[in-house]
Tab-separated table of C-alpha atoms in Angstrom:
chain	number	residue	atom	x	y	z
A	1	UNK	CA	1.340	-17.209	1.739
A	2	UNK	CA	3.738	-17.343	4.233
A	3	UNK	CA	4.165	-13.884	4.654
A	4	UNK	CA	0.119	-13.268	4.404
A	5	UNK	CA	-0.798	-15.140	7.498
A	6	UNK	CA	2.326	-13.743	9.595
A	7	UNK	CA	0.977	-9.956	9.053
A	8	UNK	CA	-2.372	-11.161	9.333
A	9	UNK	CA	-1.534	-12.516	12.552
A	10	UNK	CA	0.898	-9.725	13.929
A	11	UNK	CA	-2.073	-7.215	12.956
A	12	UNK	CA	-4.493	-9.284	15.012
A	13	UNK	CA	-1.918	-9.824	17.966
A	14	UNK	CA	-1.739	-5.958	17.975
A	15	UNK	CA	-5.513	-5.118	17.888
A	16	UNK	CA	-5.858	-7.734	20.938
A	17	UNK	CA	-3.375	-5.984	22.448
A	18	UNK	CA	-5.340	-2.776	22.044
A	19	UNK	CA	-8.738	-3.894	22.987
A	20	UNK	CA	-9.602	-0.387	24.096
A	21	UNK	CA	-9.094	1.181	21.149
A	22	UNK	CA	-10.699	-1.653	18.967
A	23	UNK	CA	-14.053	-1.324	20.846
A	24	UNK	CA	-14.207	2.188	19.904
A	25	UNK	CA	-15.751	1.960	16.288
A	26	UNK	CA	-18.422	-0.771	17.487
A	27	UNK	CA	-19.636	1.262	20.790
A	28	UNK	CA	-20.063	3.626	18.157
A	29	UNK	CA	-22.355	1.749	15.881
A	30	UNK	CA	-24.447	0.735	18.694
A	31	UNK	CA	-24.694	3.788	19.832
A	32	UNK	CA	-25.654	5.552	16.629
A	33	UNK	CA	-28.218	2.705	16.215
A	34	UNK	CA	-29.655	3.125	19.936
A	35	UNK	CA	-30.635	6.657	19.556
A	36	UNK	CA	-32.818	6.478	16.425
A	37	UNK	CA	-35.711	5.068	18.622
A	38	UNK	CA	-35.163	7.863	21.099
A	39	UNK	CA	-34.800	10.323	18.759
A	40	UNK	CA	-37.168	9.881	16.413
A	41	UNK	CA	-40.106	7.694	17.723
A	42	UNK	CA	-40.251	4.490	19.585
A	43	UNK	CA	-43.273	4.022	17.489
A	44	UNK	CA	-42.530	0.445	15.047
A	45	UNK	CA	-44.156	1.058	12.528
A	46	UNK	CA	-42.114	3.908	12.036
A	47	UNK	CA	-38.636	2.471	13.205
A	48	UNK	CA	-39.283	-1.073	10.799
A	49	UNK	CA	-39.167	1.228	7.770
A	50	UNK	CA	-35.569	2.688	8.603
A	51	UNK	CA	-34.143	-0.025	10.458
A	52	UNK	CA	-32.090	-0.940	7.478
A	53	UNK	CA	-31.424	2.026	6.417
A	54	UNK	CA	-29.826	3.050	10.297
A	55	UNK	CA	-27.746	0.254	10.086
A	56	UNK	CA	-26.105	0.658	7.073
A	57	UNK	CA	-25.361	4.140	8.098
A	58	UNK	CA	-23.992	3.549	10.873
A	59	UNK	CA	-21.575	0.956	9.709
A	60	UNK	CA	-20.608	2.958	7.011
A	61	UNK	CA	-19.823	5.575	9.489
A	62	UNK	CA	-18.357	3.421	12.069
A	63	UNK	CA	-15.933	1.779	9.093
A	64	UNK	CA	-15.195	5.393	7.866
A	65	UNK	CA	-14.123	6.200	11.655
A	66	UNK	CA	-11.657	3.371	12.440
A	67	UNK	CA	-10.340	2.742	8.366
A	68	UNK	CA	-7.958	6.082	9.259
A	69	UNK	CA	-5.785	3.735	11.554
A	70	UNK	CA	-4.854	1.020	9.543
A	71	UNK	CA	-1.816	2.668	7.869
A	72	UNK	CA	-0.802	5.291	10.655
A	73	UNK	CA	1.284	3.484	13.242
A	74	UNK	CA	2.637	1.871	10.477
A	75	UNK	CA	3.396	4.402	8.566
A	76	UNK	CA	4.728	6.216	12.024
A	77	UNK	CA	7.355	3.706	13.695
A	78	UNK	CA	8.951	2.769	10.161
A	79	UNK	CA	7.078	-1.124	9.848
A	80	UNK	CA	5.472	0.446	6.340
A	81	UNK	CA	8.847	0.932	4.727
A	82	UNK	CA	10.122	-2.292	5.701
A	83	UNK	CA	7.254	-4.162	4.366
A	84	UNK	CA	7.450	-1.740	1.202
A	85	UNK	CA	10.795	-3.178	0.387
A	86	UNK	CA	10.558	-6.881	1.390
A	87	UNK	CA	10.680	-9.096	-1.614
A	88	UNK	CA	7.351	-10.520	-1.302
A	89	UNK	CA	4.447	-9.238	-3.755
A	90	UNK	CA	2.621	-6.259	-1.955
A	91	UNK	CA	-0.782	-6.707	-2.853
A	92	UNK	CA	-0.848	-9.702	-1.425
A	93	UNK	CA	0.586	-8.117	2.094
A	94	UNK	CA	-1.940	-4.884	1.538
A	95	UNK	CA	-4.793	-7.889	1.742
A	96	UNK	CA	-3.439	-9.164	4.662
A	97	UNK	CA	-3.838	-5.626	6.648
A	98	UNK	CA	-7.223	-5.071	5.083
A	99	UNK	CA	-8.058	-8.678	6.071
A	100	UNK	CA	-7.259	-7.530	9.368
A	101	UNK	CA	-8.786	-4.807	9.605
A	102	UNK	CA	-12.178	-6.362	8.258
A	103	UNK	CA	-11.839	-8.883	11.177
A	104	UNK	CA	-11.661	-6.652	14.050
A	105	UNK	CA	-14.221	-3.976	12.999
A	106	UNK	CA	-16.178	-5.466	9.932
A	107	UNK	CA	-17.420	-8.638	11.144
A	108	UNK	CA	-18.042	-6.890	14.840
A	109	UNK	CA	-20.308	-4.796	13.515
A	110	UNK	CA	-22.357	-7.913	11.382
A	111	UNK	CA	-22.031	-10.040	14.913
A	112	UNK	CA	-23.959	-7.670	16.681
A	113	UNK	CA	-26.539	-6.847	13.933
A	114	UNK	CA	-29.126	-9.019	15.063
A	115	UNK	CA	-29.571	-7.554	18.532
A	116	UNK	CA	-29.546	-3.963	16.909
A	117	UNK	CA	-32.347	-5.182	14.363
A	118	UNK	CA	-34.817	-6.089	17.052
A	119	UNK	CA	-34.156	-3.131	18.801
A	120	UNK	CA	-35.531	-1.274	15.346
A	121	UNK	CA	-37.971	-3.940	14.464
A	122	UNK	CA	-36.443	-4.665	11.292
A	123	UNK	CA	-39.378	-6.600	9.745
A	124	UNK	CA	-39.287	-10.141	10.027
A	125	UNK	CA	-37.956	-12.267	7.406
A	126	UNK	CA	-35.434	-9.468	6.193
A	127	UNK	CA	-32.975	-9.852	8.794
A	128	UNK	CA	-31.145	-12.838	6.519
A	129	UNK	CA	-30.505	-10.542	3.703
A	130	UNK	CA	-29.299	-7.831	5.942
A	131	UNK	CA	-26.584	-9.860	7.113
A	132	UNK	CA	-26.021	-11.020	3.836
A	133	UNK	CA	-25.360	-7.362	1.995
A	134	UNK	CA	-23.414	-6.272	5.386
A	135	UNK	CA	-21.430	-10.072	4.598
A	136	UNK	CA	-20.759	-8.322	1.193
A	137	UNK	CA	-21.022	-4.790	1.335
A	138	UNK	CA	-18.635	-4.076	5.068
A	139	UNK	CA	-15.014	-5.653	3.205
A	140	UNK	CA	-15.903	-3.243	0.234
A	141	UNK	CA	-15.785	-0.420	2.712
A	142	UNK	CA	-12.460	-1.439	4.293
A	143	UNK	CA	-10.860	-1.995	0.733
A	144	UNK	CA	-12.016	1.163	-0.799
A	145	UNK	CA	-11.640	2.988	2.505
A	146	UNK	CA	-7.875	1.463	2.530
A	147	UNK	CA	-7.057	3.095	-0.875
A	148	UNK	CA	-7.937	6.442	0.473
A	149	UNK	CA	-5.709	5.981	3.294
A	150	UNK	CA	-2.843	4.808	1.265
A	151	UNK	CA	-3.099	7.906	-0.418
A	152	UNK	CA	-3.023	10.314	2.653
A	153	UNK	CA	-1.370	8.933	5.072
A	154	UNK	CA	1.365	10.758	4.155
A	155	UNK	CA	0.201	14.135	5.032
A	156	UNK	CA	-0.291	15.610	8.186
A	157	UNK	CA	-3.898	16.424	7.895
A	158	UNK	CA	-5.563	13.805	5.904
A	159	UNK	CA	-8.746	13.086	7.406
A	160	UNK	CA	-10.628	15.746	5.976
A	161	UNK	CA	-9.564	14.604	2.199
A	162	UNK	CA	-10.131	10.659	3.096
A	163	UNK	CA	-13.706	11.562	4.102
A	164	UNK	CA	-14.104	13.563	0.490
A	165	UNK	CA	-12.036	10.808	-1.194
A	166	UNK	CA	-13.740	7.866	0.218
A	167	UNK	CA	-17.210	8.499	0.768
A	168	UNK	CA	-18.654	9.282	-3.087
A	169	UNK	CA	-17.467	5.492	-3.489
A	170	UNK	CA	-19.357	4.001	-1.193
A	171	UNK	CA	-22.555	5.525	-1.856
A	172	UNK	CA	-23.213	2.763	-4.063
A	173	UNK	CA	-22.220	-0.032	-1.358
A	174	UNK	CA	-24.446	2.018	0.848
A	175	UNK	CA	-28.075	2.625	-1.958
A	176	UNK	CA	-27.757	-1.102	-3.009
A	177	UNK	CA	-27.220	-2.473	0.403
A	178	UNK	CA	-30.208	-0.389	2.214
A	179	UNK	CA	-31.999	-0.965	-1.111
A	180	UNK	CA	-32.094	-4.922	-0.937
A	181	UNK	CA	-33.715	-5.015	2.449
A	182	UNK	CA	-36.598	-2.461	1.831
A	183	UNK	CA	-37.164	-4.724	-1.341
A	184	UNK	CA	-37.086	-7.690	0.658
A	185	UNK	CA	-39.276	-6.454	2.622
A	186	UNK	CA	-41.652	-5.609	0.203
A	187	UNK	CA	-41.410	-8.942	-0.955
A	188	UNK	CA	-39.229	-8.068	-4.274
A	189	UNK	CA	-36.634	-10.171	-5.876
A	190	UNK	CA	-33.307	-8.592	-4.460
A	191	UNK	CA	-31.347	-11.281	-6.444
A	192	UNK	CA	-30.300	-8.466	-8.768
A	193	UNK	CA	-28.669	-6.231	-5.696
A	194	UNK	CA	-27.341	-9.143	-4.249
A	195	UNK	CA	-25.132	-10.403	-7.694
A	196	UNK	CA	-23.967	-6.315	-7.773
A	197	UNK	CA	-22.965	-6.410	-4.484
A	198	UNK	CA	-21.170	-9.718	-5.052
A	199	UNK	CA	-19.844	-7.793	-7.839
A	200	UNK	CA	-18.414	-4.809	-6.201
A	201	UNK	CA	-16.515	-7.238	-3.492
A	202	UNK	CA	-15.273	-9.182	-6.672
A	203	UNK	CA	-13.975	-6.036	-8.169
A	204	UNK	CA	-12.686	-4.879	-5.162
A	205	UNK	CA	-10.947	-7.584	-3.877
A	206	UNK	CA	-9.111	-8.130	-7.000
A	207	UNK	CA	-7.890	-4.290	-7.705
A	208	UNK	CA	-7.855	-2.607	-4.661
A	209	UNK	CA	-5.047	-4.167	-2.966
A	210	UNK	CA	-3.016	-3.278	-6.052
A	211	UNK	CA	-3.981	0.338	-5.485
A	212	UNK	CA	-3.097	0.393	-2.250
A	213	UNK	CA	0.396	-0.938	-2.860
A	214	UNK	CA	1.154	2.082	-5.579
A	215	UNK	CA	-1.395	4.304	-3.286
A	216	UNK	CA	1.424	3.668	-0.529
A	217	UNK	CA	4.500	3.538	-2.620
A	218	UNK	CA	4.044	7.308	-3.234
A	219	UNK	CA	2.965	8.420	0.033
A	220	UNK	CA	5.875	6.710	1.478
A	221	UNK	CA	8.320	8.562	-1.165
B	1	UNK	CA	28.252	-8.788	-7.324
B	2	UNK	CA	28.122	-4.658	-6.901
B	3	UNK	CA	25.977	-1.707	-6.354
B	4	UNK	CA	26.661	1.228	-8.858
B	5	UNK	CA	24.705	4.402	-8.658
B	6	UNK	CA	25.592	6.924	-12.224
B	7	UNK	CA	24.626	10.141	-12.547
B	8	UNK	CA	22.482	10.733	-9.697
B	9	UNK	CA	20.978	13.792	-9.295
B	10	UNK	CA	18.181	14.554	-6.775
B	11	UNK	CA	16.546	18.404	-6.178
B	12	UNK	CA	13.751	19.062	-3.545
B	13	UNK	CA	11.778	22.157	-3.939
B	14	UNK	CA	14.030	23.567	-6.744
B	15	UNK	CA	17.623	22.901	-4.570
B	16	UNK	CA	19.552	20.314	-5.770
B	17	UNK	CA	20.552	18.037	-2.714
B	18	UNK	CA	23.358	16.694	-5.871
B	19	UNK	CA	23.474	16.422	-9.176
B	20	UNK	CA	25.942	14.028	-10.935
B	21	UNK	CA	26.695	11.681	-8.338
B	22	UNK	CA	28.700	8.259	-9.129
B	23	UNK	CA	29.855	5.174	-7.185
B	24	UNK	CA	30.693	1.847	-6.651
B	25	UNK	CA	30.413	-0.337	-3.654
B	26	UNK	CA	31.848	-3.852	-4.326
B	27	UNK	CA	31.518	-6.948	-2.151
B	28	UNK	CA	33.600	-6.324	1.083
B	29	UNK	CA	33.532	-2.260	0.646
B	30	UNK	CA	31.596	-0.256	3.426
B	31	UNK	CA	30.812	3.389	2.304
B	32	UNK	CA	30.503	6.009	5.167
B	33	UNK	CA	27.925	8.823	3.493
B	34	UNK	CA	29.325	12.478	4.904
B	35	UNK	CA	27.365	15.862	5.054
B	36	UNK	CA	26.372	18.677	6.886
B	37	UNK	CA	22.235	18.264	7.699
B	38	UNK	CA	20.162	18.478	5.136
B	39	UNK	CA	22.572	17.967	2.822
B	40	UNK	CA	20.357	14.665	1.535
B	41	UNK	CA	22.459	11.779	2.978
B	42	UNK	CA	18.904	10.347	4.167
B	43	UNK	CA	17.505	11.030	0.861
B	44	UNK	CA	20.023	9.352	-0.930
B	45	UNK	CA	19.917	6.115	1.089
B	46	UNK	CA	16.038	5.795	0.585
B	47	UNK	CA	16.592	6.378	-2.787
B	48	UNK	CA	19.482	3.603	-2.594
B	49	UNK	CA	16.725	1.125	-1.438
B	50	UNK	CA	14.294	2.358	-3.810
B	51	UNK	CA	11.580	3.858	-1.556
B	52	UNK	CA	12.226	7.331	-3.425
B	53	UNK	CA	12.806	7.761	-7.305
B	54	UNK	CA	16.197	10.029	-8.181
B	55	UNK	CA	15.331	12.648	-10.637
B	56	UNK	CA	17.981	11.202	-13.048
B	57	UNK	CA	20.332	8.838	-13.220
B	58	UNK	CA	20.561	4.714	-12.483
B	59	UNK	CA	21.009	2.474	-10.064
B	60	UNK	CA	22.545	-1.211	-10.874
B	61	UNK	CA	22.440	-3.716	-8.456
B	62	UNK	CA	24.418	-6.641	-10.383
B	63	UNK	CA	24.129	-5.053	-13.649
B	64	UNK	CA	20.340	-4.657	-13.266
B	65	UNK	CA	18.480	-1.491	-13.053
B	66	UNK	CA	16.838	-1.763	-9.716
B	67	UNK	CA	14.032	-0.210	-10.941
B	68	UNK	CA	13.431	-3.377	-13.239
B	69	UNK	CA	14.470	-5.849	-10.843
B	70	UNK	CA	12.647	-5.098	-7.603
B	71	UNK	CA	12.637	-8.622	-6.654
B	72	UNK	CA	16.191	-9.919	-7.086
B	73	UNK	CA	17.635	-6.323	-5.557
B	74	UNK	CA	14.702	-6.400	-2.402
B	75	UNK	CA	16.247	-9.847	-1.342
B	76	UNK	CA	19.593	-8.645	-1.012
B	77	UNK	CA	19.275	-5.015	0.232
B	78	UNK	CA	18.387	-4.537	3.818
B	79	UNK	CA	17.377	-1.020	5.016
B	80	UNK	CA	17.348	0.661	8.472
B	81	UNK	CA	15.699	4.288	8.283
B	82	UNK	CA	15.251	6.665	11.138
B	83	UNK	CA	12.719	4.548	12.450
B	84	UNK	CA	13.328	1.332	13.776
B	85	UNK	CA	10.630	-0.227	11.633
B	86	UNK	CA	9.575	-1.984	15.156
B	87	UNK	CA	5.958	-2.748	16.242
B	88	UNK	CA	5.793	-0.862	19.999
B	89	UNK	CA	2.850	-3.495	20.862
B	90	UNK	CA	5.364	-6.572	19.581
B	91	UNK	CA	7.874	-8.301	21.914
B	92	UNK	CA	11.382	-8.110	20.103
B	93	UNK	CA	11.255	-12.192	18.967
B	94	UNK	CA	8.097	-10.882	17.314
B	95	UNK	CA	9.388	-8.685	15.545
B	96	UNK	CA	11.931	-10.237	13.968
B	97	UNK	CA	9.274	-13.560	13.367
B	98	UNK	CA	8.080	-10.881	11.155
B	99	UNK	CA	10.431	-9.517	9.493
B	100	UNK	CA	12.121	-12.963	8.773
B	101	UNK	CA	8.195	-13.952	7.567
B	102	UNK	CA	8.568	-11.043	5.435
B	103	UNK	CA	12.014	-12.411	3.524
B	104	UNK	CA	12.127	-14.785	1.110
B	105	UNK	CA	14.915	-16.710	3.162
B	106	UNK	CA	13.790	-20.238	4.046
B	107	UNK	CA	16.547	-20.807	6.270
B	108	UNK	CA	15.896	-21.814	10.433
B	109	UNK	CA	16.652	-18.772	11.609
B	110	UNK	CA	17.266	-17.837	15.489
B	111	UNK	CA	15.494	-14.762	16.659
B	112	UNK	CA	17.431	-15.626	20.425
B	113	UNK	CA	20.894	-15.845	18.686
B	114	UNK	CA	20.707	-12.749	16.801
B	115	UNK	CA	19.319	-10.614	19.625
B	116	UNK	CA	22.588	-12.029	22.219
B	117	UNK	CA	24.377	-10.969	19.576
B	118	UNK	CA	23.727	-7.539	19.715
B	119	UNK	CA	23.991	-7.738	23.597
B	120	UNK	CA	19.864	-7.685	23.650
B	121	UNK	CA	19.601	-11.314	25.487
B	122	UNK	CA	16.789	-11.743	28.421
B	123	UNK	CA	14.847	-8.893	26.762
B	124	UNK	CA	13.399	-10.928	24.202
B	125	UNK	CA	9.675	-11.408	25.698
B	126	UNK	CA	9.363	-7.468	26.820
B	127	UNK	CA	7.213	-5.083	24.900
B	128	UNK	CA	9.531	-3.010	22.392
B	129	UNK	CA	7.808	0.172	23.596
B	130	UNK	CA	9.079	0.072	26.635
B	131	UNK	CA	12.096	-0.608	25.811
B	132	UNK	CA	14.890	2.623	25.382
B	133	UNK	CA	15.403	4.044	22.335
B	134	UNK	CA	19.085	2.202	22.011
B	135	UNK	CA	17.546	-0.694	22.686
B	136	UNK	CA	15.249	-0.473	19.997
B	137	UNK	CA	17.912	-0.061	17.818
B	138	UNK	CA	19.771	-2.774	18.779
B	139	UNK	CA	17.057	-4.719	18.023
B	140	UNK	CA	16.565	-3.269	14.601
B	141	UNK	CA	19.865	-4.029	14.232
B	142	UNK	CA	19.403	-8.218	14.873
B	143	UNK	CA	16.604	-8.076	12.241
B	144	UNK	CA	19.698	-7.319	9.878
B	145	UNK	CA	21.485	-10.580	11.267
B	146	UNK	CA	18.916	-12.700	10.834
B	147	UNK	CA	18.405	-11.441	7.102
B	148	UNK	CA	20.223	-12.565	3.947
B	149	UNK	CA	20.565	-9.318	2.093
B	150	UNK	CA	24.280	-8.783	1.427
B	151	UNK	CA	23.669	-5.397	0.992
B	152	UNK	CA	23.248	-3.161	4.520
B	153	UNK	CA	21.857	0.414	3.975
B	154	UNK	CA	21.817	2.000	7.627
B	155	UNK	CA	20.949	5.180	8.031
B	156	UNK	CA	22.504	6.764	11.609
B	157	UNK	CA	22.531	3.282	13.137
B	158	UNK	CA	25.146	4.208	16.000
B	159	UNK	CA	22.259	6.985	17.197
B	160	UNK	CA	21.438	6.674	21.252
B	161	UNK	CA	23.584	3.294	21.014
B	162	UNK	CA	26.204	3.490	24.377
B	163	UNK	CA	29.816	2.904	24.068
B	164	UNK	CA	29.856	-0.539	24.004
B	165	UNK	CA	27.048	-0.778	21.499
B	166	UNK	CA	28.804	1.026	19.013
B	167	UNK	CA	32.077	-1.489	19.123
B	168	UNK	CA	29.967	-4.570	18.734
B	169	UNK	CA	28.079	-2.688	15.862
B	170	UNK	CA	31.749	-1.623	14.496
B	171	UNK	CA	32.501	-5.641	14.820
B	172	UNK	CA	28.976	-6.783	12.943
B	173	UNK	CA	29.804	-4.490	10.472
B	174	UNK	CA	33.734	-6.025	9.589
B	175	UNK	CA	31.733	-9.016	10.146
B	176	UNK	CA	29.406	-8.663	7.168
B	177	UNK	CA	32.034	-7.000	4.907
B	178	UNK	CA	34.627	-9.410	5.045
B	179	UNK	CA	31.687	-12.282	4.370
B	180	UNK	CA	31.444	-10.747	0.866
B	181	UNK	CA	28.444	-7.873	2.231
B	182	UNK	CA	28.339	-4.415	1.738
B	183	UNK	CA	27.331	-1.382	4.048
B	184	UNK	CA	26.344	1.679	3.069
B	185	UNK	CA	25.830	4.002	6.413
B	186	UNK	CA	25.591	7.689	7.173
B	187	UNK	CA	27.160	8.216	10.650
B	188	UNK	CA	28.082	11.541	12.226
B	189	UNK	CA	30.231	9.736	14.436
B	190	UNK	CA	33.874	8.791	13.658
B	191	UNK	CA	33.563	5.322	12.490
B	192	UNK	CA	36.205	3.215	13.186
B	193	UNK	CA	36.637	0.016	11.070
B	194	UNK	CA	40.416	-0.330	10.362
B	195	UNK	CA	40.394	-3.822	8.631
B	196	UNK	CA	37.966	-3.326	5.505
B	197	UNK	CA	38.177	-1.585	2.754
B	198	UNK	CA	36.610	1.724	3.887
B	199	UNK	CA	35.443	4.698	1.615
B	200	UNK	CA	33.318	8.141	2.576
B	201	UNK	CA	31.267	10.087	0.105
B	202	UNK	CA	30.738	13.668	1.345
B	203	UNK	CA	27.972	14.821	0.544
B	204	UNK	CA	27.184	18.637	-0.102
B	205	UNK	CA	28.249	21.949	-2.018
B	206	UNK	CA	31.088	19.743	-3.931
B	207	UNK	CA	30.548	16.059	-4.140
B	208	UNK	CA	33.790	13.891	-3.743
B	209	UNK	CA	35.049	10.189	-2.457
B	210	UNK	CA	37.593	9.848	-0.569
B	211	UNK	CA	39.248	6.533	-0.700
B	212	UNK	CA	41.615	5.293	2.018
């Protein structure tokens, strides 16, 4: 446990320390989400029945951009090796860095939610369980996205393979979250997407950080 | 309490880097590994600390199979690769908060001590990135002081360390060894450590060890 907080803290002290760099993937995601009513139509009747649906995009998107850099300078000045052999078990270190990474570009992205669903008129009521599957759905992205990145950080040009690897598993993430707001806003149960969403963090939570560890075990090799 | 490697054979891309490779490093012993480049004196020390698995043969750290028993053999093996395994963004006393965080060693350790030891005093609160690339490696070095793995694996640790680096590295070295560690290091530089049992491994077309 001991070991858990100290990465957790060294990989916060460093993303402080590179503010700049950290802003990056959440200027993006209210970017992405600023231009859909000058793109398409300021009209709201339009924009309410995609606000969701932007959103979710673009945090999928924004995640997908900044996942690539939790391994590299890592993997780069040597640290990875050195926390590769250290006697303590390495899933629970590989939750530490995803931890991390969740806290500096996940929860960002749910902060600032709010602001970008009144910008879309996301209709009334439904903002609650759009936090809620973005709560769920955005440390999925970083777990999944992590085992990907394990896997190629290794090679010199990875990025195009993470995308490919990565982003046929969180489609689902993705349909279900998107899907419980239009239901909500219909006025549907969503209780059902909401437990499968719970479910997926569960699952990934549990099992991911063990992939990761073996993901990085052989990239490292 | 020994490290024995048997029958160690290693090929990349269809060349064998060696085939048939056996030693032993007792407590005390510091083994120089010898060889022209690319002759897989890197190679072998990752697969020494088990980042890399040989293509045959075992390693026994204490009679166990390393392979078997990461846990006992990660707390008493120590490894220094090319890179420093140093956070750029990280003051030196962070780095080694880390690392020690990172050992199972629940003993009071002193970042300050360990980095006046290896003549790195007053630059504990600067950012490692700017410091020069011997002085990074000094500091990679105090993360072994503060550590209790018996066993050292260094790979080129006197590189872009000055004069007087390399004597007080040549002293933390007889140090360790005659306090019952063990150092496995690949050096192209003449290493001189006169009072401990000393022994090179050259590797390359014919692999022998030299004992003096």
């Amino acid at each position: 446990m001991n070991a858990f907080t100290a990465l957790l803290k060294r990989d916060l002290l460093l993303a402080y320390r590179n503010r700049g760099e950290l802003a990056n993937p959440m200027l993006f995601f209210i970017i992405v989400v600023s231009l859909f009513p000058l793109a398409v139509s300021p009209d709201p009747s339009i924009l309410e029945g995609m606000a969701a649906g932007v959103i979710w995009v673009a945090a999928l998107l924004s995640t997908l951009l900044s996942i690539e850099r939790i391994f590299r300078s890592d993997f780069d000045d040597g640290t990875l090796e050195q926390i590769l052999l250290c006697p303590q078990p390495l899933p629970i270190l590989m939750l530490a860095k995803v931890s991390a990474h969740w806290l500096v570009t996940g929860l960002p992205l749910i902060i600032v939610t709010p602001l970008l669903a009144l910008l879309l008129h996301l209709p009334e009521g439904t903002l609650g369980i759009l936090m809620l599957t973005l709560l769920l759905g955005t440390p999925v992205l970083s777990l999944v996205g992590a085992i990907g990145v394990a896997l190629t950080v290794g090679l010199r040009r990875g990025g195009m393979l993470l995308t490919l690897l990565i982003l046929p598993l969180y489609t689902p993430v993705l349909i279900f979250g998107a899907n419980a707001v239009q239901a909500a806003t219909m006025g549907l149960d969503v209780t059902g997407q909401i437990y499968l969403m719970s479910g997926l963090l569960v699952l990934s939570l549990t099992l991911a950080p063990l992939a990761i560890g073996s993901a990085l075990r052989v990239s490292v090799s | 309490m020994s490290l024995i490697a048997k029958d160690l054979e290693y090929a990349r891309d269809d060349r064998a880097l060696f085939t048939g490779l056996n030693f032993t490093i007792n407590a005390g012993e510091v083994l120089q590994i010898e060889g022209p480049n690319g002759s897989g004196k890197t190679t072998l020390l990752r697969i020494l600390c088990g980042l890399i698995n040989a293509d045959g043969g075992e390693i026994y750290w204490s009679d166990q199979d390393i392979q078997k028993d990461r846990y006992d053999y990660s707390n008493n093996a120590s490894y220094i690769g090319h890179h420093d395994g140093l956070k750029g963004d990280c003051t030196p006393l962070e780095n080694l908060a880390l690392s020690h965080a990172l050992s199972s060693s629940k003993e009071n350790f002193s970042a300050h001590e360990a980095l006046e030891k290896v003549g790195m005093g007053g630059f504990e609160h600067q950012l490692c990135r700017t410091l020069s690339a011997g002085q990074r490696r000094r500091v990679a070095i105090a993360r072994l002081l503060n550590s209790p793995a018996k066993l050292w694996i260094l790979d080129e640790p006197f590189t872009a360390i000055d004069q007087a680096g390399i004597s007080n590295l040549e002293s933390i070295i007889t140090e360790h060894a005659h306090a019952d560690g063990m150092v496995i290091l690949t050096s192209h530089h003449q290493v001189n450590l006169p009072e401990i049992n000393f022994s090179t491994l050259v590797l390359g077309q014919t692999t022998n060890t030299q004992h003096y």
